[in-house]
mmCIF file of C-alpha atoms and ligand atoms in Angstrom:
data_model
loop_
_atom_site.group_PDB
_atom_site.id
_atom_site.type_symbol
_atom_site.label_atom_id
_atom_site.label_comp_id
_atom_site.label_asym_id
_atom_site.label_seq_id
_atom_site.Cartn_x
_atom_site.Cartn_y
_atom_site.Cartn_z
ATOM 1 C CA MET A 1 62.906 -124.659 9.455
ATOM 2 C CA LYS A 2 62.498 -128.173 10.151
ATOM 3 C CA GLN A 3 59.170 -127.476 11.349
ATOM 4 C CA TRP A 4 57.653 -126.549 7.752
ATOM 5 C CA ILE A 5 59.372 -129.485 6.983
ATOM 6 C CA ASP A 6 57.423 -132.327 9.009
ATOM 7 C CA LYS A 7 54.390 -130.054 8.447
ATOM 8 C CA LEU A 8 54.176 -129.998 5.323
ATOM 9 C CA ARG A 9 54.667 -133.806 5.121
ATOM 10 C CA GLN A 10 51.886 -133.751 7.605
ATOM 11 C CA GLU A 11 49.194 -131.464 6.219
ATOM 12 C CA ARG A 12 50.498 -131.826 1.918
ATOM 13 C CA THR A 13 50.842 -127.650 2.069
ATOM 14 C CA LEU A 14 52.533 -124.583 3.644
ATOM 15 C CA THR A 15 51.027 -120.640 3.474
ATOM 16 C CA PRO A 16 52.897 -119.189 1.088
ATOM 17 C CA GLU A 17 55.058 -117.258 3.974
ATOM 18 C CA GLU A 18 56.243 -120.540 4.792
ATOM 19 C CA PHE A 19 56.857 -121.703 1.100
ATOM 20 C CA ARG A 20 58.945 -118.228 1.352
ATOM 21 C CA GLN A 21 61.221 -119.311 4.166
ATOM 22 C CA LEU A 22 61.527 -123.086 3.335
ATOM 23 C CA LEU A 23 62.678 -121.986 -0.478
ATOM 24 C CA THR A 24 65.082 -119.133 0.987
ATOM 25 C CA GLY A 25 66.217 -120.598 4.407
ATOM 26 C CA CYS A 26 67.049 -124.235 2.959
ATOM 27 C CA ASP A 27 70.922 -124.875 4.042
ATOM 28 C CA ALA A 28 72.183 -128.414 3.410
ATOM 29 C CA GLU A 29 71.838 -129.990 6.674
ATOM 30 C CA ILE A 30 67.247 -128.511 5.904
ATOM 31 C CA LEU A 31 68.505 -129.733 2.145
ATOM 32 C CA ARG A 32 69.298 -133.448 3.405
ATOM 33 C CA TYR A 33 66.247 -133.170 5.496
ATOM 34 C CA ILE A 34 63.417 -132.529 3.735
ATOM 35 C CA ASN A 35 65.254 -135.418 0.818
ATOM 36 C CA LYS A 36 64.870 -137.589 3.644
ATOM 37 C CA GLN A 37 61.433 -137.078 4.427
ATOM 38 C CA ALA A 38 60.649 -137.047 0.787
ATOM 39 C CA GLN A 39 62.259 -140.545 0.229
ATOM 40 C CA GLU A 40 60.573 -142.574 3.049
ATOM 41 C CA VAL A 41 56.864 -140.965 1.464
ATOM 42 C CA ALA A 42 58.153 -142.683 -1.874
ATOM 43 C CA LEU A 43 59.041 -145.326 -0.476
ATOM 44 C CA LEU A 44 56.063 -145.991 1.575
ATOM 45 C CA HIS A 45 54.382 -145.839 -2.512
ATOM 46 C CA PHE A 46 56.087 -147.068 -4.888
ATOM 47 C CA GLY A 47 58.926 -149.399 -2.849
ATOM 48 C CA ASN A 48 62.448 -149.225 -3.773
ATOM 49 C CA LYS A 49 60.694 -149.254 -7.270
ATOM 50 C CA ILE A 50 61.401 -147.023 -9.747
ATOM 51 C CA TYR A 51 59.402 -147.098 -13.155
ATOM 52 C CA ILE A 52 61.039 -146.709 -16.338
ATOM 53 C CA ARG A 53 59.667 -145.171 -19.613
ATOM 54 C CA GLY A 54 60.829 -144.680 -23.320
ATOM 55 C CA LEU A 55 61.556 -141.556 -23.982
ATOM 56 C CA ILE A 56 61.497 -141.373 -28.774
ATOM 57 C CA GLU A 57 62.043 -138.060 -29.998
ATOM 58 C CA ILE A 58 59.519 -138.164 -33.190
ATOM 59 C CA SER A 59 61.160 -134.592 -34.449
ATOM 60 C CA ASN A 60 62.762 -131.761 -33.342
ATOM 61 C CA CYS A 61 61.140 -129.515 -35.669
ATOM 62 C CA CYS A 62 59.085 -126.768 -33.902
ATOM 63 C CA ARG A 63 57.057 -124.095 -34.985
ATOM 64 C CA ASN A 64 58.069 -122.155 -31.370
ATOM 65 C CA ASN A 65 60.444 -120.203 -30.610
ATOM 66 C CA CYS A 66 61.521 -120.403 -26.889
ATOM 67 C CA TYR A 67 64.515 -118.939 -25.885
ATOM 68 C CA TYR A 68 65.627 -121.266 -24.073
ATOM 69 C CA CYS A 69 65.257 -124.129 -26.093
ATOM 70 C CA GLY A 70 67.822 -125.415 -28.440
ATOM 71 C CA ILE A 71 65.487 -126.959 -30.701
ATOM 72 C CA ARG A 72 63.855 -123.456 -31.260
ATOM 73 C CA LYS A 73 62.811 -122.081 -34.807
ATOM 74 C CA GLY A 74 64.829 -119.318 -34.638
ATOM 75 C CA ASN A 75 68.218 -121.483 -34.794
ATOM 76 C CA PRO A 76 69.606 -122.513 -37.986
ATOM 77 C CA ASN A 77 72.448 -124.325 -36.609
ATOM 78 C CA ILE A 78 70.263 -127.787 -36.120
ATOM 79 C CA GLU A 79 69.961 -130.167 -38.508
ATOM 80 C CA ARG A 80 66.403 -131.177 -38.787
ATOM 81 C CA TYR A 81 64.844 -134.379 -38.932
ATOM 82 C CA ARG A 82 61.164 -136.457 -38.360
ATOM 83 C CA LEU A 83 60.657 -140.026 -37.827
ATOM 84 C CA SER A 84 58.522 -141.590 -40.046
ATOM 85 C CA ARG A 85 55.813 -144.060 -38.009
ATOM 86 C CA GLU A 86 57.801 -146.904 -39.228
ATOM 87 C CA SER A 87 61.345 -145.960 -37.355
ATOM 88 C CA ILE A 88 58.927 -145.005 -34.634
ATOM 89 C CA LEU A 89 57.373 -148.913 -34.269
ATOM 90 C CA ASN A 90 60.917 -149.873 -34.663
ATOM 91 C CA CYS A 91 61.656 -147.852 -31.563
ATOM 92 C CA CYS A 92 58.736 -148.971 -29.111
ATOM 93 C CA LYS A 93 59.699 -152.970 -30.334
ATOM 94 C CA GLN A 94 63.357 -152.440 -29.314
ATOM 95 C CA GLY A 95 61.840 -150.602 -26.624
ATOM 96 C CA TYR A 96 59.600 -153.762 -25.171
ATOM 97 C CA GLU A 97 61.967 -156.569 -25.993
ATOM 98 C CA LEU A 98 64.170 -154.551 -22.992
ATOM 99 C CA GLY A 99 61.216 -154.229 -20.551
ATOM 100 C CA PHE A 100 59.878 -150.933 -21.163
ATOM 101 C CA ARG A 101 55.582 -150.864 -20.922
ATOM 102 C CA THR A 102 55.469 -146.928 -21.637
ATOM 103 C CA PHE A 103 56.019 -145.133 -24.538
ATOM 104 C CA VAL A 104 56.430 -141.705 -24.180
ATOM 105 C CA LEU A 105 56.690 -139.492 -27.748
ATOM 106 C CA GLN A 106 57.753 -136.327 -27.226
ATOM 107 C CA GLY A 107 58.792 -133.552 -29.857
ATOM 108 C CA GLY A 108 58.583 -130.072 -30.965
ATOM 109 C CA GLU A 109 54.864 -128.482 -32.111
ATOM 110 C CA ASP A 110 55.972 -129.630 -35.774
ATOM 111 C CA PRO A 111 53.736 -128.430 -38.632
ATOM 112 C CA ALA A 112 54.251 -130.576 -40.763
ATOM 113 C CA LEU A 113 53.237 -133.955 -38.240
ATOM 114 C CA THR A 114 49.386 -133.473 -38.584
ATOM 115 C CA ASN A 115 46.879 -134.733 -35.824
ATOM 116 C CA ASP A 116 45.372 -136.880 -38.738
ATOM 117 C CA GLN A 117 49.338 -138.804 -38.487
ATOM 118 C CA ILE A 118 49.908 -137.896 -34.721
ATOM 119 C CA GLU A 119 46.348 -140.010 -34.074
ATOM 120 C CA MET A 120 47.905 -143.078 -36.715
ATOM 121 C CA THR A 121 50.872 -143.102 -35.066
ATOM 122 C CA VAL A 122 49.078 -143.702 -31.513
ATOM 123 C CA ALA A 123 46.330 -146.067 -32.939
ATOM 124 C CA ARG A 124 48.859 -148.108 -34.664
ATOM 125 C CA ILE A 125 50.780 -148.157 -31.577
ATOM 126 C CA ARG A 126 47.496 -149.112 -29.451
ATOM 127 C CA GLN A 127 46.688 -152.256 -31.680
ATOM 128 C CA GLU A 128 50.707 -153.687 -31.332
ATOM 129 C CA TYR A 129 50.803 -153.000 -27.911
ATOM 130 C CA PRO A 130 47.958 -153.576 -25.637
ATOM 131 C CA ASP A 131 49.616 -153.941 -22.861
ATOM 132 C CA CYS A 132 51.549 -150.369 -22.762
ATOM 133 C CA ALA A 133 51.375 -147.038 -22.259
ATOM 134 C CA ILE A 134 51.413 -144.133 -24.153
ATOM 135 C CA THR A 135 52.341 -140.627 -23.491
ATOM 136 C CA LEU A 136 52.249 -137.857 -26.060
ATOM 137 C CA SER A 137 53.999 -134.593 -25.201
ATOM 138 C CA LEU A 138 53.718 -132.845 -28.710
ATOM 139 C CA GLY A 139 52.459 -128.865 -26.700
ATOM 140 C CA GLU A 140 50.121 -127.496 -27.196
ATOM 141 C CA LYS A 141 47.189 -128.787 -29.469
ATOM 142 C CA SER A 142 43.312 -127.750 -29.771
ATOM 143 C CA ARG A 143 40.886 -129.989 -27.348
ATOM 144 C CA GLU A 144 39.815 -131.553 -30.267
ATOM 145 C CA ALA A 145 43.765 -133.211 -31.025
ATOM 146 C CA TYR A 146 44.157 -134.215 -27.175
ATOM 147 C CA GLU A 147 40.836 -136.152 -27.411
ATOM 148 C CA ARG A 148 40.740 -137.684 -31.142
ATOM 149 C CA PHE A 149 44.835 -139.175 -29.367
ATOM 150 C CA PHE A 150 42.937 -139.929 -27.087
ATOM 151 C CA ARG A 151 40.229 -142.494 -28.262
ATOM 152 C CA ALA A 152 43.207 -144.208 -30.424
ATOM 153 C CA GLY A 153 44.376 -145.205 -27.323
ATOM 154 C CA ALA A 154 47.152 -142.272 -25.874
ATOM 155 C CA ASN A 155 46.867 -142.390 -21.466
ATOM 156 C CA ARG A 156 48.892 -139.423 -20.456
ATOM 157 C CA TYR A 157 50.201 -136.350 -22.134
ATOM 158 C CA LEU A 158 53.149 -134.259 -20.449
ATOM 159 C CA LEU A 159 53.460 -130.812 -21.006
ATOM 160 C CA ARG A 160 55.118 -128.486 -18.911
ATOM 161 C CA HIS A 161 53.691 -125.471 -17.956
ATOM 162 C CA GLU A 162 57.531 -124.203 -16.734
ATOM 163 C CA THR A 163 56.545 -120.987 -14.748
ATOM 164 C CA TYR A 164 52.988 -119.971 -14.127
ATOM 165 C CA ASN A 165 54.112 -116.080 -13.459
ATOM 166 C CA GLU A 166 52.689 -114.325 -16.631
ATOM 167 C CA LEU A 167 55.111 -111.384 -16.423
ATOM 168 C CA HIS A 168 58.106 -114.413 -16.158
ATOM 169 C CA TYR A 169 56.126 -116.635 -19.059
ATOM 170 C CA ARG A 170 56.889 -113.808 -21.529
ATOM 171 C CA GLN A 171 60.486 -113.448 -20.452
ATOM 172 C CA LEU A 172 60.932 -116.818 -21.557
ATOM 173 C CA HIS A 173 58.939 -116.718 -24.932
ATOM 174 C CA PRO A 174 58.133 -114.395 -27.983
ATOM 175 C CA ALA A 175 54.948 -112.543 -27.790
ATOM 176 C CA GLU A 176 52.921 -114.759 -29.918
ATOM 177 C CA MET A 177 52.884 -117.418 -27.404
ATOM 178 C CA SER A 178 50.297 -117.586 -24.207
ATOM 179 C CA GLY A 179 51.181 -118.574 -20.888
ATOM 180 C CA LYS A 180 47.111 -118.614 -20.346
ATOM 181 C CA ARG A 181 46.501 -120.938 -23.790
ATOM 182 C CA ARG A 182 48.941 -123.668 -22.239
ATOM 183 C CA LEU A 183 47.052 -123.931 -19.122
ATOM 184 C CA GLN A 184 44.013 -124.248 -20.894
ATOM 185 C CA CYS A 185 45.574 -126.954 -22.416
ATOM 186 C CA LEU A 186 46.556 -128.601 -18.885
ATOM 187 C CA ALA A 187 43.314 -128.079 -18.064
ATOM 188 C CA ASP A 188 41.859 -129.677 -21.191
ATOM 189 C CA LEU A 189 43.797 -133.104 -20.532
ATOM 190 C CA LYS A 190 42.648 -133.572 -17.285
ATOM 191 C CA GLU A 191 39.046 -132.836 -18.243
ATOM 192 C CA ILE A 192 39.828 -135.396 -21.132
ATOM 193 C CA GLY A 193 41.200 -138.196 -18.860
ATOM 194 C CA TYR A 194 44.367 -137.943 -19.891
ATOM 195 C CA GLN A 195 47.461 -139.182 -16.792
ATOM 196 C CA THR A 196 48.608 -135.231 -16.768
ATOM 197 C CA GLY A 197 52.105 -133.542 -16.473
ATOM 198 C CA THR A 198 52.921 -130.276 -15.943
ATOM 199 C CA GLY A 199 56.182 -128.299 -14.290
ATOM 200 C CA ILE A 200 58.940 -126.039 -13.813
ATOM 201 C CA MET A 201 62.819 -125.348 -14.995
ATOM 202 C CA VAL A 202 64.151 -124.552 -11.684
ATOM 203 C CA GLY A 203 66.714 -121.101 -12.045
ATOM 204 C CA SER A 204 65.452 -120.434 -15.308
ATOM 205 C CA PRO A 205 66.180 -116.867 -15.897
ATOM 206 C CA GLY A 206 64.486 -114.013 -14.501
ATOM 207 C CA GLN A 207 62.730 -116.867 -12.220
ATOM 208 C CA THR A 208 61.983 -115.076 -8.460
ATOM 209 C CA VAL A 209 61.379 -116.752 -5.404
ATOM 210 C CA GLU A 210 57.677 -115.452 -5.279
ATOM 211 C CA HIS A 211 57.446 -117.385 -9.232
ATOM 212 C CA ILE A 212 58.288 -120.769 -7.081
ATOM 213 C CA ILE A 213 55.537 -120.774 -4.898
ATOM 214 C CA GLU A 214 53.124 -119.707 -7.518
ATOM 215 C CA ASP A 215 54.075 -122.612 -9.178
ATOM 216 C CA LEU A 216 53.560 -124.439 -6.411
ATOM 217 C CA LEU A 217 50.198 -123.891 -5.506
ATOM 218 C CA PHE A 218 49.362 -124.072 -9.440
ATOM 219 C CA ILE A 219 50.321 -127.776 -9.478
ATOM 220 C CA GLU A 220 48.987 -127.911 -5.698
ATOM 221 C CA LYS A 221 45.559 -126.936 -7.299
ATOM 222 C CA LEU A 222 45.890 -129.110 -10.507
ATOM 223 C CA ARG A 223 46.672 -131.757 -9.047
ATOM 224 C CA PRO A 224 48.782 -133.644 -11.832
ATOM 225 C CA GLU A 225 49.464 -137.318 -12.188
ATOM 226 C CA MET A 226 52.418 -136.372 -13.135
ATOM 227 C CA ILE A 227 55.530 -133.820 -12.248
ATOM 228 C CA GLY A 228 58.139 -132.676 -13.668
ATOM 229 C CA ILE A 229 60.847 -130.894 -12.792
ATOM 230 C CA GLY A 230 64.522 -129.706 -13.556
ATOM 231 C CA PRO A 231 67.546 -127.462 -13.686
ATOM 232 C CA PHE A 232 67.131 -124.725 -16.703
ATOM 233 C CA LEU A 233 70.275 -125.817 -18.540
ATOM 234 C CA PRO A 234 71.486 -123.094 -21.482
ATOM 235 C CA HIS A 235 71.953 -124.164 -25.039
ATOM 236 C CA HIS A 236 74.687 -122.312 -27.068
ATOM 237 C CA ASP A 237 72.823 -121.133 -29.745
ATOM 238 C CA THR A 238 69.487 -119.858 -27.908
ATOM 239 C CA PRO A 239 69.348 -115.939 -26.160
ATOM 240 C CA PHE A 240 69.707 -117.354 -23.110
ATOM 241 C CA ALA A 241 73.520 -119.044 -24.104
ATOM 242 C CA GLU A 242 75.275 -117.181 -21.665
ATOM 243 C CA TYR A 243 72.604 -117.530 -18.761
ATOM 244 C CA PRO A 244 74.135 -119.496 -15.715
ATOM 245 C CA SER A 245 71.829 -123.606 -15.056
ATOM 246 C CA GLY A 246 69.963 -123.527 -12.704
ATOM 247 C CA THR A 247 71.604 -125.478 -9.117
ATOM 248 C CA ALA A 248 71.078 -129.231 -8.556
ATOM 249 C CA GLU A 249 70.025 -127.741 -4.935
ATOM 250 C CA GLN A 250 67.404 -126.191 -5.587
ATOM 251 C CA THR A 251 65.832 -128.865 -8.116
ATOM 252 C CA ILE A 252 66.363 -131.389 -5.541
ATOM 253 C CA LEU A 253 64.380 -129.100 -2.726
ATOM 254 C CA LEU A 254 61.608 -128.383 -5.317
ATOM 255 C CA LEU A 255 61.316 -132.409 -6.139
ATOM 256 C CA SER A 256 61.364 -132.602 -2.175
ATOM 257 C CA ILE A 257 59.188 -130.552 -1.573
ATOM 258 C CA PHE A 258 56.423 -131.591 -4.583
ATOM 259 C CA ARG A 259 56.620 -135.020 -3.557
ATOM 260 C CA LEU A 260 55.422 -134.178 0.039
ATOM 261 C CA MET A 261 52.879 -132.367 -1.274
ATOM 262 C CA HIS A 262 52.144 -134.912 -3.712
ATOM 263 C CA PRO A 263 52.963 -138.529 -1.834
ATOM 264 C CA SER A 264 51.289 -140.431 -5.402
ATOM 265 C CA ALA A 265 52.679 -138.174 -8.010
ATOM 266 C CA LEU A 266 54.803 -139.827 -10.485
ATOM 267 C CA ILE A 267 57.848 -137.581 -9.893
ATOM 268 C CA PRO A 268 61.133 -138.579 -12.631
ATOM 269 C CA ALA A 269 64.825 -137.818 -11.719
ATOM 270 C CA THR A 270 65.359 -135.811 -14.913
ATOM 271 C CA THR A 271 67.946 -136.219 -17.497
ATOM 272 C CA ALA A 272 68.406 -132.724 -17.608
ATOM 273 C CA LEU A 273 69.659 -133.440 -13.523
ATOM 274 C CA ALA A 274 71.188 -135.847 -14.717
ATOM 275 C CA THR A 275 73.040 -134.068 -17.738
ATOM 276 C CA LEU A 276 74.392 -131.104 -14.277
ATOM 277 C CA ILE A 277 75.909 -133.364 -12.224
ATOM 278 C CA PRO A 278 77.214 -136.957 -12.427
ATOM 279 C CA ASP A 279 74.811 -138.664 -9.202
ATOM 280 C CA GLY A 280 72.136 -136.280 -10.523
ATOM 281 C CA ARG A 281 69.818 -139.808 -11.369
ATOM 282 C CA GLU A 282 70.803 -140.588 -7.755
ATOM 283 C CA ARG A 283 70.460 -137.644 -6.475
ATOM 284 C CA GLY A 284 66.853 -137.221 -7.252
ATOM 285 C CA ILE A 285 65.297 -140.451 -6.833
ATOM 286 C CA LEU A 286 66.606 -139.860 -3.215
ATOM 287 C CA ALA A 287 64.865 -136.835 -2.692
ATOM 288 C CA GLY A 288 61.353 -138.361 -3.821
ATOM 289 C CA ALA A 289 61.731 -139.322 -7.220
ATOM 290 C CA ASN A 290 60.612 -142.462 -8.192
ATOM 291 C CA VAL A 291 60.522 -142.359 -12.690
ATOM 292 C CA VAL A 292 63.741 -142.764 -14.474
ATOM 293 C CA MET A 293 62.940 -141.800 -19.109
ATOM 294 C CA PRO A 294 66.295 -143.747 -20.854
ATOM 295 C CA ASN A 295 66.127 -142.728 -24.665
ATOM 296 C CA LEU A 296 64.748 -144.682 -27.205
ATOM 297 C CA SER A 297 65.032 -142.543 -29.530
ATOM 298 C CA PRO A 298 67.363 -144.151 -32.822
ATOM 299 C CA ARG A 299 70.946 -143.509 -31.981
ATOM 300 C CA GLU A 300 71.681 -140.981 -35.018
ATOM 301 C CA GLU A 301 68.922 -138.697 -34.207
ATOM 302 C CA ARG A 302 69.938 -138.468 -30.639
ATOM 303 C CA ARG A 303 72.172 -135.692 -31.067
ATOM 304 C CA LYS A 304 70.171 -133.689 -33.055
ATOM 305 C CA TYR A 305 67.700 -133.221 -30.093
ATOM 306 C CA GLU A 306 69.739 -130.812 -27.924
ATOM 307 C CA LEU A 307 67.082 -129.280 -26.051
ATOM 308 C CA TYR A 308 70.147 -127.296 -23.878
ATOM 309 C CA ASN A 309 74.157 -128.180 -23.484
ATOM 310 C CA ASP A 310 75.461 -132.158 -23.896
ATOM 311 C CA LYS A 311 72.324 -133.181 -23.079
ATOM 312 C CA ALA A 312 73.272 -136.513 -22.275
ATOM 313 C CA SER A 313 71.621 -139.754 -24.115
ATOM 314 C CA LEU A 314 73.818 -142.518 -23.923
ATOM 315 C CA GLY A 315 74.445 -144.649 -20.924
ATOM 316 C CA ALA A 316 71.917 -144.929 -17.937
ATOM 317 C CA GLU A 317 70.660 -142.190 -19.875
ATOM 318 C CA SER A 318 69.456 -144.666 -22.842
ATOM 319 C CA ALA A 319 66.971 -147.947 -23.301
ATOM 320 C CA GLU A 320 70.055 -149.954 -24.367
ATOM 321 C CA GLY A 321 71.754 -148.971 -21.071
ATOM 322 C CA LEU A 322 69.096 -150.227 -19.113
ATOM 323 C CA ALA A 323 72.021 -152.673 -17.008
ATOM 324 C CA ALA A 324 74.362 -150.032 -16.420
ATOM 325 C CA LEU A 325 70.995 -147.946 -14.733
ATOM 326 C CA GLN A 326 70.438 -151.073 -12.616
ATOM 327 C CA LYS A 327 73.449 -151.764 -11.642
ATOM 328 C CA GLN A 328 73.161 -147.363 -10.949
ATOM 329 C CA LEU A 329 70.431 -148.013 -9.257
ATOM 330 C CA LYS A 330 71.455 -150.972 -7.070
ATOM 331 C CA THR A 331 73.914 -149.213 -5.299
ATOM 332 C CA ILE A 332 71.454 -146.888 -3.657
ATOM 333 C CA GLY A 333 69.349 -149.738 -3.158
ATOM 334 C CA TYR A 334 67.187 -149.325 -5.678
ATOM 335 C CA GLU A 335 65.560 -151.796 -8.608
ATOM 336 C CA ILE A 336 63.949 -151.182 -12.019
ATOM 337 C CA SER A 337 59.715 -152.026 -12.614
ATOM 338 C CA THR A 338 58.877 -153.033 -15.776
ATOM 339 C CA GLU A 339 55.437 -152.310 -14.964
ATOM 340 C CA ARG A 340 53.459 -150.477 -16.615
ATOM 341 C CA GLY A 341 53.329 -147.637 -13.101
ATOM 342 C CA ASP A 342 50.314 -145.949 -13.969
ATOM 343 C CA PHE A 343 49.099 -143.360 -11.663
ATOM 344 C CA LYS A 344 47.048 -145.210 -8.605
ATOM 345 C CA TYR A 345 44.092 -142.744 -7.669
ATOM 346 C CA THR A 346 42.732 -143.451 -4.656
ATOM 347 C CA THR A 347 39.605 -141.275 -2.633
ATOM 348 C CA GLU A 348 43.007 -139.550 -0.718
ATOM 349 C CA ASN A 349 44.331 -138.072 -4.186
ATOM 350 C CA ILE A 350 41.413 -138.135 -7.106
HETATM 351 N N1 LIG B 401 56.995 -129.273 -27.442
HETATM 352 C C1 LIG B 401 56.624 -129.784 -26.629
HETATM 353 C C2 LIG B 401 56.367 -128.428 -25.180
HETATM 354 O O1 LIG B 401 56.633 -127.258 -26.160
HETATM 355 C C3 LIG B 401 57.338 -130.802 -26.223
HETATM 356 C C4 LIG B 401 58.854 -130.647 -25.097
HETATM 357 S S1 LIG B 401 59.563 -129.527 -25.512
HETATM 358 C C5 LIG B 401 60.878 -130.707 -26.995
HETATM 359 O O2 LIG B 401 55.653 -129.500 -24.323
#
């Protein structure tokens, strides 16, 4: 098994069969080995610095009904909210003072939030914070909308494809949603010039090793600048309420595989991993992650943006908990970087 890991580090890819062996035959010792290799690669690229992104959850209203998601349209048991532009700008102000130089605006696909409004909000942030990166994570939009947001000053876009396999996509989403459309959005974002992020849930209902191999090969082809990998976690008010969570082991195995395949990619230690196990953030970093995304949303709204059960948003997962985060990182030999942390294009990775 170790020979596949050494080959992966050297050549940055494996055959589907070798991936299958790695994904099915990884015991605790092999996991430690690949985590170590991936951590080394991350250290070579980023040193012991961890980039921080302030996550602003701008709306929990959504027209979609994804079976796994707590803010799906079909959940009548949550209080819906939408932040005003002033409130979003206020989050940015607080974030800026704390040292954040990237703001991530994430939300459901809120029909009441028009493209004009989003464009205007981006333009205002761009005007007030010329030295900051603006990341959007607002789901599927038209190419034209993506272009407008980009021209208004957005730099990055996060849109996890969740699963590449069409049949599996249908198991996670209602019939009116389309995996193809999501992939088209990713192609559009890349072409427009966004630093583009994609990724998957690990251990989602119906996911097989074959599906994961398809995801690895798709991401290899797309060459996204950012890769988000978190465990599936159930939410009590969804059709998937009774399904088991993905495991931390499989999540950090995949995190390490992605780091070895994409040495310069920006890869977060996700909030979902930190929610699943108490030392999730540290384990993610020690497996090759180099980004964390503390919550910068207004305190009153955080509990309403519950994508899955017990989603962490306080302590080291929060913007106001940066000191706690810094302390945690120090215990594993890392520290926060207050740089923007853009993807660095080279002849190797373009
Ligand atoms: N709705 C967006 C998406 O599907 C943002 C993340 S889900 C809360 O990508």
